[in-house]
XYZ file of C-alpha atoms in Angstrom:
655
model
C 56.153 15.771 -50.447
C 53.471 13.333 -51.453
C 51.109 12.049 -48.761
C 50.162 8.382 -48.521
C 46.763 9.167 -50.046
C 48.337 11.022 -52.952
C 50.637 8.087 -53.584
C 47.698 5.677 -53.643
C 45.859 7.898 -56.122
C 48.961 8.044 -58.311
C 49.229 4.255 -58.149
C 45.640 3.934 -59.377
C 46.393 6.324 -62.222
C 49.574 4.462 -63.194
C 47.837 1.077 -63.067
C 45.140 2.297 -65.461
C 47.632 3.735 -67.937
C 49.830 0.626 -67.893
C 46.890 -1.745 -68.302
C 45.639 0.152 -71.317
C 49.112 0.240 -72.875
C 49.607 -3.475 -72.234
C 46.255 -4.403 -73.723
C 46.965 -2.343 -76.838
C 50.397 -3.939 -77.295
C 49.645 -7.582 -76.471
C 46.063 -7.992 -77.694
C 45.660 -5.384 -80.405
C 49.215 -5.254 -81.825
C 49.432 -1.450 -81.566
C 51.367 0.984 -79.418
C 50.048 3.983 -77.473
C 53.337 4.790 -75.755
C 57.029 4.076 -76.191
C 58.767 1.164 -74.433
C 60.902 3.675 -72.551
C 57.836 5.517 -71.256
C 56.177 2.222 -70.251
C 59.255 1.127 -68.302
C 59.460 4.515 -66.575
C 55.824 4.372 -65.431
C 56.170 0.720 -64.398
C 59.227 1.496 -62.256
C 57.404 4.440 -60.695
C 54.511 2.149 -59.762
C 56.908 -0.420 -58.257
C 58.591 2.317 -56.207
C 55.279 3.622 -54.881
C 54.157 0.103 -53.943
C 57.337 -0.376 -51.922
C 57.000 3.025 -50.277
C 53.362 2.525 -49.309
C 53.514 -1.195 -48.608
C 50.304 -1.459 -50.610
C 49.613 -3.405 -53.796
C 46.279 -2.658 -55.416
C 44.105 -5.418 -56.818
C 44.973 -6.126 -60.438
C 48.210 -4.156 -60.328
C 50.320 -4.629 -63.501
C 53.258 -5.503 -61.230
C 51.383 -8.575 -60.032
C 49.665 -9.799 -63.178
C 51.446 -11.524 -66.059
C 50.334 -10.415 -69.515
C 46.716 -10.157 -70.621
C 43.880 -12.523 -71.449
C 44.018 -13.915 -74.947
C 41.262 -13.170 -77.415
C 38.505 -15.648 -78.081
C 39.861 -17.090 -81.306
C 41.310 -20.474 -80.307
C 40.525 -23.026 -77.540
C 41.990 -22.103 -74.160
C 43.847 -24.359 -71.766
C 45.331 -23.858 -68.308
C 49.073 -24.515 -67.957
C 50.140 -27.240 -65.512
C 52.729 -24.825 -64.134
C 52.292 -21.020 -64.246
C 54.584 -19.250 -66.696
C 56.120 -16.333 -64.847
C 57.759 -13.176 -66.124
C 61.426 -12.543 -65.356
C 62.810 -9.857 -63.116
C 64.962 -7.588 -65.261
C 67.732 -5.038 -65.251
C 69.795 -2.942 -67.670
C 72.681 -2.743 -65.197
C 75.531 -5.247 -65.698
C 76.462 -5.013 -62.009
C 72.953 -6.008 -60.921
C 73.250 -9.034 -63.210
C 76.699 -9.837 -61.814
C 75.266 -9.699 -58.290
C 72.532 -12.158 -59.321
C 75.129 -14.587 -60.711
C 77.213 -14.464 -57.547
C 79.279 -17.648 -57.277
C 77.062 -19.722 -59.560
C 77.846 -21.029 -63.036
C 75.165 -19.383 -65.133
C 73.824 -19.848 -68.644
C 73.437 -16.624 -70.591
C 71.186 -16.886 -73.665
C 69.185 -14.696 -76.012
C 65.921 -13.258 -74.732
C 64.039 -13.829 -77.978
C 61.255 -11.453 -78.963
C 58.450 -13.603 -80.341
C 55.631 -15.666 -78.844
C 56.291 -18.167 -76.061
C 54.886 -21.657 -76.734
C 54.685 -24.780 -74.558
C 55.058 -28.127 -76.362
C 53.964 -31.521 -75.021
C 55.169 -34.842 -76.476
C 53.818 -38.272 -75.548
C 55.211 -41.567 -76.829
C 57.572 -39.572 -78.991
C 54.835 -37.613 -80.765
C 53.853 -33.941 -80.581
C 50.390 -33.951 -79.011
C 49.865 -30.384 -77.842
C 51.118 -26.823 -78.264
C 49.812 -23.956 -76.150
C 50.740 -20.270 -76.182
C 51.859 -18.509 -73.016
C 48.710 -16.394 -72.919
C 48.425 -14.653 -69.570
C 50.824 -17.068 -67.882
C 48.003 -19.128 -66.379
C 45.882 -19.853 -69.464
C 47.006 -19.997 -73.106
C 45.572 -20.795 -76.519
C 45.857 -24.252 -78.055
C 47.727 -23.974 -81.367
C 48.753 -27.618 -81.932
C 47.882 -27.695 -85.630
C 49.849 -24.524 -86.243
C 52.902 -25.778 -84.342
C 52.999 -28.853 -86.553
C 53.877 -26.616 -89.511
C 56.604 -24.568 -87.804
C 59.801 -24.764 -89.837
C 61.910 -26.711 -87.337
C 59.736 -28.526 -84.794
C 60.232 -32.330 -84.759
C 56.902 -34.140 -84.992
C 58.418 -37.275 -83.458
C 61.407 -37.699 -81.127
C 63.373 -40.639 -79.641
C 62.229 -39.985 -76.049
C 59.035 -41.957 -75.353
C 57.945 -40.602 -71.961
C 56.015 -37.365 -71.528
C 58.115 -34.349 -72.459
C 57.077 -30.768 -71.753
C 59.281 -27.906 -72.889
C 59.031 -24.191 -73.483
C 60.441 -22.103 -76.275
C 59.962 -19.019 -78.385
C 58.214 -18.992 -81.752
C 59.950 -16.363 -83.876
C 60.231 -15.009 -87.424
C 63.604 -13.750 -88.662
C 64.089 -10.195 -89.872
C 64.708 -11.301 -93.465
C 61.570 -13.481 -93.518
C 59.632 -10.635 -91.888
C 60.617 -8.216 -94.655
C 59.850 -10.756 -97.376
C 56.484 -11.821 -95.947
C 55.411 -8.283 -95.108
C 55.924 -7.218 -98.718
C 53.810 -10.129 -99.972
C 50.814 -9.497 -97.716
C 48.399 -7.548 -99.848
C 45.089 -8.265 -98.148
C 45.824 -7.258 -94.547
C 44.511 -4.022 -93.103
C 48.040 -2.992 -92.263
C 51.544 -4.256 -92.599
C 52.961 -5.759 -89.442
C 55.114 -3.314 -87.503
C 57.771 -5.789 -86.464
C 58.588 -9.530 -86.522
C 56.980 -10.081 -83.124
C 53.576 -8.855 -84.334
C 53.836 -10.918 -87.512
C 54.806 -13.991 -85.488
C 51.922 -13.505 -83.067
C 49.449 -13.250 -85.930
C 50.990 -16.232 -87.723
C 51.083 -18.569 -84.721
C 47.480 -17.828 -83.783
C 45.883 -18.394 -87.188
C 42.759 -20.506 -87.402
C 44.020 -21.886 -90.724
C 47.447 -23.506 -90.359
C 48.022 -23.276 -94.089
C 48.645 -19.581 -93.496
C 51.022 -20.404 -90.645
C 52.932 -22.816 -92.874
C 53.776 -20.009 -95.265
C 55.105 -17.669 -92.585
C 58.481 -19.346 -91.838
C 57.900 -19.593 -88.085
C 60.748 -21.228 -86.155
C 60.867 -22.533 -82.576
C 63.822 -22.220 -80.197
C 63.644 -24.169 -76.936
C 64.716 -22.333 -73.780
C 63.377 -24.428 -70.877
C 62.731 -28.091 -70.140
C 59.746 -28.491 -67.827
C 59.312 -32.281 -67.602
C 61.228 -35.332 -68.825
C 60.980 -38.026 -66.142
C 63.778 -40.561 -66.133
C 66.182 -38.558 -68.291
C 69.587 -37.898 -66.717
C 70.882 -34.317 -66.806
C 73.549 -34.505 -64.101
C 71.891 -31.556 -62.340
C 72.839 -29.230 -65.206
C 70.733 -26.885 -67.346
C 73.496 -27.032 -69.937
C 73.016 -30.817 -70.111
C 69.264 -30.283 -70.537
C 69.939 -28.078 -73.551
C 72.299 -30.701 -75.031
C 69.706 -33.423 -74.447
C 67.013 -31.373 -76.196
C 69.319 -30.904 -79.172
C 69.768 -34.684 -79.298
C 65.985 -35.009 -79.474
C 65.954 -32.812 -82.579
C 65.120 -29.383 -81.139
C 66.900 -26.153 -81.941
C 67.884 -24.580 -78.627
C 68.318 -20.867 -77.997
C 71.998 -19.908 -78.359
C 73.694 -19.871 -74.947
C 77.059 -19.404 -73.254
C 78.231 -20.470 -69.797
C 79.456 -17.593 -67.651
C 80.529 -16.668 -64.151
C 80.643 -13.293 -62.451
C 84.281 -12.989 -63.577
C 83.649 -13.773 -67.260
C 80.341 -11.888 -67.516
C 81.741 -8.826 -69.318
C 83.337 -10.983 -72.005
C 80.169 -13.019 -72.608
C 77.950 -9.932 -72.726
C 80.384 -8.376 -75.195
C 79.996 -11.440 -77.425
C 76.201 -11.121 -77.506
C 76.303 -7.314 -77.815
C 78.454 -7.537 -80.925
C 76.391 -10.335 -82.456
C 72.996 -8.707 -81.867
C 73.882 -5.954 -84.359
C 73.509 -8.468 -87.199
C 71.503 -11.231 -85.502
C 68.680 -12.480 -87.734
C 66.369 -13.451 -84.866
C 64.653 -10.614 -82.952
C 66.043 -10.288 -79.430
C 65.460 -7.626 -76.793
C 68.101 -8.778 -74.328
C 69.574 -11.805 -72.556
C 68.412 -14.347 -69.979
C 70.606 -15.545 -67.116
C 69.746 -19.023 -65.740
C 71.574 -20.871 -62.953
C 73.146 -24.042 -64.332
C 72.664 -25.904 -61.036
C 69.097 -27.239 -61.355
C 68.629 -28.248 -57.717
C 70.026 -24.984 -56.391
C 67.882 -22.887 -58.713
C 64.702 -24.827 -57.920
C 65.379 -24.571 -54.168
C 65.149 -20.771 -54.383
C 61.463 -20.923 -55.288
C 59.681 -17.873 -56.669
C 58.189 -14.531 -55.763
C 54.575 -13.681 -56.555
C 55.628 -12.837 -60.083
C 59.232 -13.906 -60.768
C 61.207 -17.160 -60.529
C 64.387 -16.759 -58.472
C 66.603 -18.987 -60.623
C 66.692 -16.679 -63.637
C 67.039 -13.011 -64.496
C 66.573 -10.903 -67.641
C 69.159 -8.438 -68.884
C 67.752 -5.766 -71.215
C 70.013 -3.911 -73.616
C 70.679 -0.324 -72.693
C 69.123 1.778 -75.417
C 71.574 3.784 -77.486
C 70.436 7.388 -77.059
C 71.327 10.153 -79.497
C 70.613 13.849 -79.202
C 69.150 15.705 -82.172
C 66.788 18.572 -83.027
C 63.143 18.378 -84.026
C 62.646 19.849 -87.508
C 58.921 19.373 -88.020
C 55.851 17.300 -87.253
C 54.427 15.468 -90.247
C 50.737 14.630 -89.930
C 49.957 11.208 -91.416
C 46.333 10.304 -92.232
C 44.924 6.751 -92.379
C 41.870 5.085 -93.931
C 40.018 5.288 -90.595
C 40.396 9.080 -90.600
C 42.988 8.953 -87.814
C 45.775 11.537 -88.255
C 48.974 10.635 -86.392
C 51.904 12.957 -85.668
C 55.309 11.837 -86.972
C 58.440 13.562 -85.683
C 60.998 14.576 -88.330
C 64.427 15.363 -86.858
C 68.024 15.909 -87.894
C 69.371 12.488 -88.991
C 71.364 10.503 -86.413
C 73.083 7.107 -86.426
C 71.278 4.589 -84.194
C 72.122 0.892 -83.901
C 74.008 1.028 -87.195
C 71.404 2.835 -89.341
C 70.527 6.462 -90.096
C 67.264 7.565 -88.482
C 65.398 10.810 -89.124
C 61.755 10.157 -88.195
C 59.738 8.519 -85.421
C 56.024 8.023 -84.833
C 54.623 9.964 -81.878
C 51.470 7.777 -81.968
C 48.849 10.315 -80.771
C 48.181 13.826 -79.465
C 48.482 12.779 -75.819
C 52.055 11.558 -76.280
C 52.944 14.664 -78.293
C 51.564 16.886 -75.550
C 53.258 14.925 -72.761
C 56.601 15.374 -74.551
C 55.795 19.111 -75.023
C 57.259 18.962 -78.516
C 58.201 22.135 -80.367
C 60.036 22.942 -83.577
C 63.740 23.216 -82.871
C 63.519 21.370 -79.558
C 66.540 19.360 -78.419
C 65.349 15.756 -78.165
C 66.913 12.364 -77.468
C 65.919 9.415 -79.644
C 66.464 5.666 -79.482
C 65.335 2.432 -81.123
C 62.900 0.406 -79.044
C 64.219 -3.154 -78.970
C 66.912 -1.862 -81.338
C 64.281 -1.679 -84.108
C 61.611 1.036 -83.862
C 62.697 4.709 -83.594
C 61.164 6.503 -80.605
C 61.578 9.826 -78.806
C 62.960 9.255 -75.316
C 62.988 12.781 -73.907
C 62.448 16.398 -74.881
C 65.058 18.544 -73.165
C 63.671 21.883 -74.365
C 59.907 21.326 -74.035
C 58.799 24.445 -75.903
C 55.440 22.853 -76.756
C 54.800 25.085 -79.759
C 53.366 22.521 -82.199
C 49.958 23.683 -83.477
C 47.345 20.990 -83.980
C 46.168 21.175 -87.608
C 42.598 22.251 -88.202
C 42.647 20.738 -91.694
C 43.507 17.242 -92.963
C 46.909 17.088 -94.724
C 45.421 14.844 -97.433
C 42.064 16.406 -98.357
C 42.012 19.730 -96.506
C 38.834 18.772 -94.648
C 38.136 19.876 -91.089
C 39.727 17.912 -88.243
C 38.405 17.122 -84.792
C 39.980 15.865 -81.565
C 38.580 12.673 -80.043
C 39.194 11.697 -76.436
C 38.788 8.169 -75.078
C 40.178 6.709 -71.846
C 42.418 9.717 -71.429
C 44.008 9.353 -74.885
C 43.511 12.199 -77.369
C 43.588 11.494 -81.113
C 43.087 13.661 -84.202
C 40.631 12.728 -86.964
C 39.621 13.988 -90.403
C 35.864 14.607 -90.580
C 35.601 14.583 -94.406
C 33.884 11.341 -95.537
C 35.329 11.817 -99.041
C 38.940 12.123 -97.879
C 41.310 10.277 -100.228
C 42.904 8.577 -97.246
C 39.530 7.009 -96.475
C 39.231 5.723 -100.026
C 42.068 3.265 -99.550
C 39.944 0.399 -100.886
C 39.610 2.128 -104.255
C 43.382 2.462 -104.580
C 43.838 -1.123 -103.394
C 41.544 -2.329 -106.191
C 43.387 -0.179 -108.740
C 46.751 -1.847 -108.022
C 45.313 -5.367 -107.603
C 46.346 -8.349 -109.725
C 43.398 -8.174 -112.149
C 43.804 -4.400 -112.566
C 47.196 -2.635 -112.753
C 48.919 -5.617 -111.084
C 51.412 -3.552 -109.060
C 52.832 -6.152 -106.710
C 54.307 -4.529 -103.606
C 51.690 -1.787 -103.254
C 49.736 -3.483 -100.495
C 46.852 -1.812 -98.745
C 49.110 -0.968 -95.825
C 51.760 0.625 -98.053
C 49.108 2.608 -99.909
C 47.741 3.798 -96.584
C 51.161 5.151 -95.625
C 51.730 6.851 -98.978
C 48.250 8.361 -99.097
C 48.459 9.343 -95.445
C 51.671 11.275 -96.121
C 50.005 13.121 -98.983
C 52.057 11.447 -101.735
C 49.016 10.008 -103.543
C 45.799 11.907 -104.275
C 44.792 10.294 -107.570
C 45.512 7.109 -109.515
C 47.956 9.020 -111.725
C 50.012 10.062 -108.695
C 51.097 6.443 -108.239
C 53.258 6.825 -111.334
C 55.070 9.851 -109.866
C 56.206 8.475 -106.519
C 59.820 9.049 -107.544
C 59.247 12.622 -106.340
C 59.284 11.286 -102.788
C 62.196 8.889 -103.068
C 63.983 9.879 -99.850
C 60.819 9.981 -97.747
C 59.754 6.514 -98.947
C 63.197 4.981 -98.420
C 63.110 6.167 -94.801
C 59.622 4.790 -94.125
C 59.274 1.889 -91.706
C 59.366 -1.374 -93.652
C 61.140 0.226 -96.619
C 64.712 0.792 -97.671
C 66.688 1.256 -100.863
C 65.985 -2.250 -102.192
C 62.257 -2.191 -101.401
C 61.935 1.244 -102.989
C 63.706 0.183 -106.182
C 61.613 -2.990 -106.436
C 58.412 -0.993 -106.061
C 59.419 1.588 -108.660
C 60.281 -1.182 -111.139
C 56.861 -2.771 -110.636
C 55.110 0.563 -111.101
C 57.077 1.210 -114.273
C 56.157 -2.240 -115.614
C 52.474 -1.524 -114.883
C 52.455 1.400 -117.319
C 51.969 -1.103 -120.147
C 48.536 -2.594 -119.618
C 45.250 -3.479 -121.312
C 41.998 -1.569 -121.555
C 39.958 -4.201 -119.639
C 42.439 -3.985 -116.740
C 42.147 -0.198 -116.749
C 38.331 -0.211 -116.819
C 38.190 -2.735 -113.975
C 40.783 -0.796 -111.977
C 38.688 2.374 -112.006
C 36.429 0.734 -109.437
C 33.126 1.472 -111.142
C 30.197 0.034 -109.183
C 29.257 -3.535 -110.265
C 32.041 -3.699 -112.872
C 34.184 -6.764 -112.221
C 37.094 -8.023 -114.283
C 34.817 -10.214 -116.431
C 32.332 -7.390 -117.107
C 35.183 -5.065 -118.026
C 36.408 -7.553 -120.632
C 32.885 -7.998 -122.038
C 32.380 -4.242 -122.365
C 35.746 -3.672 -124.052
C 35.087 -6.494 -126.488
C 31.589 -5.199 -127.317
C 32.958 -1.727 -128.136
C 35.950 -3.195 -130.006
C 38.329 -1.686 -127.423
C 37.416 1.869 -128.398
C 37.807 3.825 -125.152
C 36.250 6.994 -126.555
C 33.037 5.120 -127.366
C 33.109 3.362 -123.998
C 33.407 6.535 -121.929
C 30.643 8.315 -123.888
C 28.150 5.468 -124.300
C 24.504 5.569 -123.245
C 22.636 3.360 -120.809
C 20.422 2.047 -123.589
C 23.354 1.069 -125.796
C 25.352 -0.627 -123.028
C 22.323 -2.494 -121.704
C 22.145 -4.373 -125.003
C 25.422 -6.157 -124.207
C 24.716 -9.754 -123.189
C 25.214 -10.130 -119.433
C 25.294 -6.393 -118.619
C 21.718 -5.182 -118.174
C 20.220 -1.831 -117.200
C 21.485 -1.673 -113.592
C 25.153 -2.224 -114.432
C 24.879 0.015 -117.499
C 23.343 2.770 -115.393
C 26.162 2.685 -112.849
C 28.780 2.634 -115.614
C 27.357 5.603 -117.513
C 26.793 7.580 -114.291
C 30.478 7.171 -113.428
C 31.594 8.786 -116.678
C 29.003 11.558 -116.409
C 31.060 12.875 -113.481
C 33.475 15.436 -114.914
C 36.038 14.740 -112.181
C 36.148 11.065 -113.230
C 36.722 12.023 -116.865
C 39.570 14.358 -115.838
C 41.114 11.676 -113.631
C 40.990 9.180 -116.519
C 42.669 11.670 -118.872
C 45.462 12.202 -116.343
C 45.859 8.459 -115.999
C 45.996 7.890 -119.758
C 49.021 10.199 -119.906
C 50.877 7.625 -117.780
C 49.811 4.436 -119.551
C 50.510 2.539 -122.731
C 47.409 0.532 -123.660
C 47.959 -2.647 -125.639
C 45.718 -2.927 -128.664
C 44.375 -6.468 -129.193
C 44.119 -7.914 -132.656
C 40.477 -7.845 -133.646
C 39.869 -10.817 -135.894
C 37.364 -13.590 -136.301
C 39.541 -15.689 -133.990
C 38.488 -13.407 -131.160
C 35.081 -15.102 -131.145
C 36.355 -18.689 -131.415
C 34.620 -19.678 -128.154
C 31.566 -17.494 -128.660
C 28.597 -18.850 -126.724
C 30.560 -21.679 -125.078
C 30.234 -22.140 -121.291
C 33.168 -23.526 -119.302
C 33.755 -24.639 -115.715
C 37.334 -24.807 -114.382
C 38.341 -27.055 -111.477
C 41.553 -28.401 -110.001
C 45.047 -26.958 -110.406
C 46.337 -25.454 -113.651
C 49.737 -25.935 -115.271
C 49.932 -23.856 -118.452
C 48.454 -20.688 -116.900
C 49.535 -18.686 -113.842
C 46.220 -19.439 -112.127
C 42.558 -20.121 -112.886
C 41.845 -16.405 -113.362
C 44.403 -16.277 -116.175
C 42.693 -19.213 -117.910
C 39.305 -17.599 -117.328
C 40.539 -14.361 -118.929
C 41.575 -16.218 -122.113
C 38.188 -17.922 -122.369
C 36.317 -14.640 -121.968
C 38.575 -12.839 -124.455
C 37.660 -15.530 -126.977
C 33.923 -15.012 -126.432
C 33.300 -17.802 -123.934
C 31.880 -17.673 -120.414
C 33.106 -19.263 -117.181
C 30.717 -20.322 -114.420
C 31.312 -21.829 -111.014
C 29.197 -24.970 -111.199
C 28.409 -27.669 -113.750
C 24.899 -27.580 -115.219
C 23.070 -28.624 -118.364
C 24.224 -25.336 -119.960
C 27.905 -26.192 -119.459
C 29.767 -27.119 -122.648
C 33.120 -28.171 -121.155
C 34.633 -28.923 -117.749
C 38.387 -28.187 -117.699
C 40.211 -30.452 -115.250
C 43.765 -31.742 -115.688
C 42.744 -34.778 -113.630
C 40.085 -36.118 -115.981
C 39.790 -39.355 -113.964
C 39.060 -37.486 -110.741
C 36.020 -38.561 -108.728
C 35.278 -34.979 -107.647
C 31.667 -33.823 -107.521
C 32.133 -31.653 -110.638
C 33.597 -34.529 -112.617
C 30.764 -36.823 -111.520
C 28.153 -34.222 -112.442
C 29.771 -33.676 -115.859
C 29.756 -37.427 -116.576
C 26.118 -37.702 -115.517
C 25.160 -34.903 -117.933
C 27.397 -36.134 -120.735
C 29.566 -32.995 -120.643
C 33.136 -33.451 -121.953
C 35.900 -33.227 -119.325
C 39.009 -31.822 -121.013
C 42.538 -30.993 -119.878
C 44.328 -27.680 -120.371
C 46.291 -29.230 -123.239
C 43.069 -30.253 -124.980
C 41.647 -26.781 -124.381
C 44.710 -25.146 -125.983
C 44.433 -27.517 -128.952
C 40.789 -26.489 -129.318
C 41.826 -22.847 -129.242
C 44.523 -23.282 -131.890
C 42.447 -25.246 -134.395
């Protein structure tokens, strides 16, 4: 039996683990343990605090969330935003309801935001933050999909709600993000990143919606002492309110059944329900505990657990060198989908679960989304930790920090660490494989599916594994394969640029190809002296280019790649040099081309050059708004440089 001292020591240990897990989840958008494990440790800490009658300073049971990062202005809330006491037991919820009429609504899984309106105008939006202090995101809130910027009510209105992104928008947006270090793991993480952008233009493109769930202040408005009436009043003001149903203890089962059936196909992320007394005065009279209000209660869905057997541990490498264990198990049906793999996150979690091949394990979906291992019933613990990286074969090493063990590849030349090279290869100006974002490439490389550029064109070998990856599915897989197939037909300048040769940009690649009349054999066997004669190249760039092709491994890799590609052969005629020696500047939006880069490519293919600023050497400024008073237009007029539209440029080209 534990002594009081042992219990206190265990409480200190639990507090440290929970704080670290909370910081990772809320501030760094990563997970170091499953939700189930977090809840188990949290409940153990609560039990020990009750048994000892002691609550340590800074205990996770007494604090609400974590401090926000220093990215946006901070502001203290007029009223603290408390967490809700919670249960997974329907009878506990029924006991809370008692004889009261109670509103049951979705517990949305996004980012809580407080809105303030004055004189009918939105004047402030602040995130929940740590419950006491949040971040000011007013400009971002103004571009949420459904927030009214002006309302009929003219007095000060303060309300709370959840900023969320739907599952369908999450999938669409996640596929389009090509410049992020990693795809977002779930809609909540994407929403958090979207709401807290410094540039609200980014927020505007993320389809963030706001659902009101609490009215804090609206002096003079009549609600007849009813939360239901508050919700109706907010709807009249133009707000979308979280979906809700009135219930009593007697009708609770029926109402929960309604939500339980709907959540299977509900588009908005939800991790449970919220019960709120309809009687405003009664609820307010109950006050609050140190952490929870007494007028509301959270009901968390019971996780659907399925038993299965562990088949193997797949070791997945990332661009940082981190190698994470992924559990592969016999497929089971969970929350309406087939699941056969789950991230174990790190060595510490794998060891704590004592995983072994053939072990009988139970799995679930955290928040009905992310597959996790709940328990290992066999605990054979026979998984060997690899001494070599699954991607490059280099030596591995175990790193320990704050009690968390992780596995790393020590080889600096590991393909998984060269993610940037592959990202460049599939970029718009190179192979233009839309859908192969840096995050997706990291997953595919980490699983050992891609070792070279040519491997990208053989991903059909891993169809089933890719379909089952987080963020993928049949449709995403088919879309990606179609884009890869379309990329097989390309141009030599795109290929040269995509190889990632030092100092060779898209423009230089076009210049080199044009100078060698698109003869790849001459290009790959040229000399520094010969290439340095090309206008705009020089000895430094030529040296790097020639050195690249002097590496036998690079020549072999190019040969493998050429077996996968069909290079378009441009027509070499005198028209190719129609703009030879001409210098252009492009400004403003374009209409006849996909973007400015596309227009720039045409100019360079025709022998012209494009610069970023107007000078005495500029021959033409291309701007569809010729009457614009922009600085470039003014400078062009001062220097007597013609300002032409795209249409005039195309006429010039076709003469």
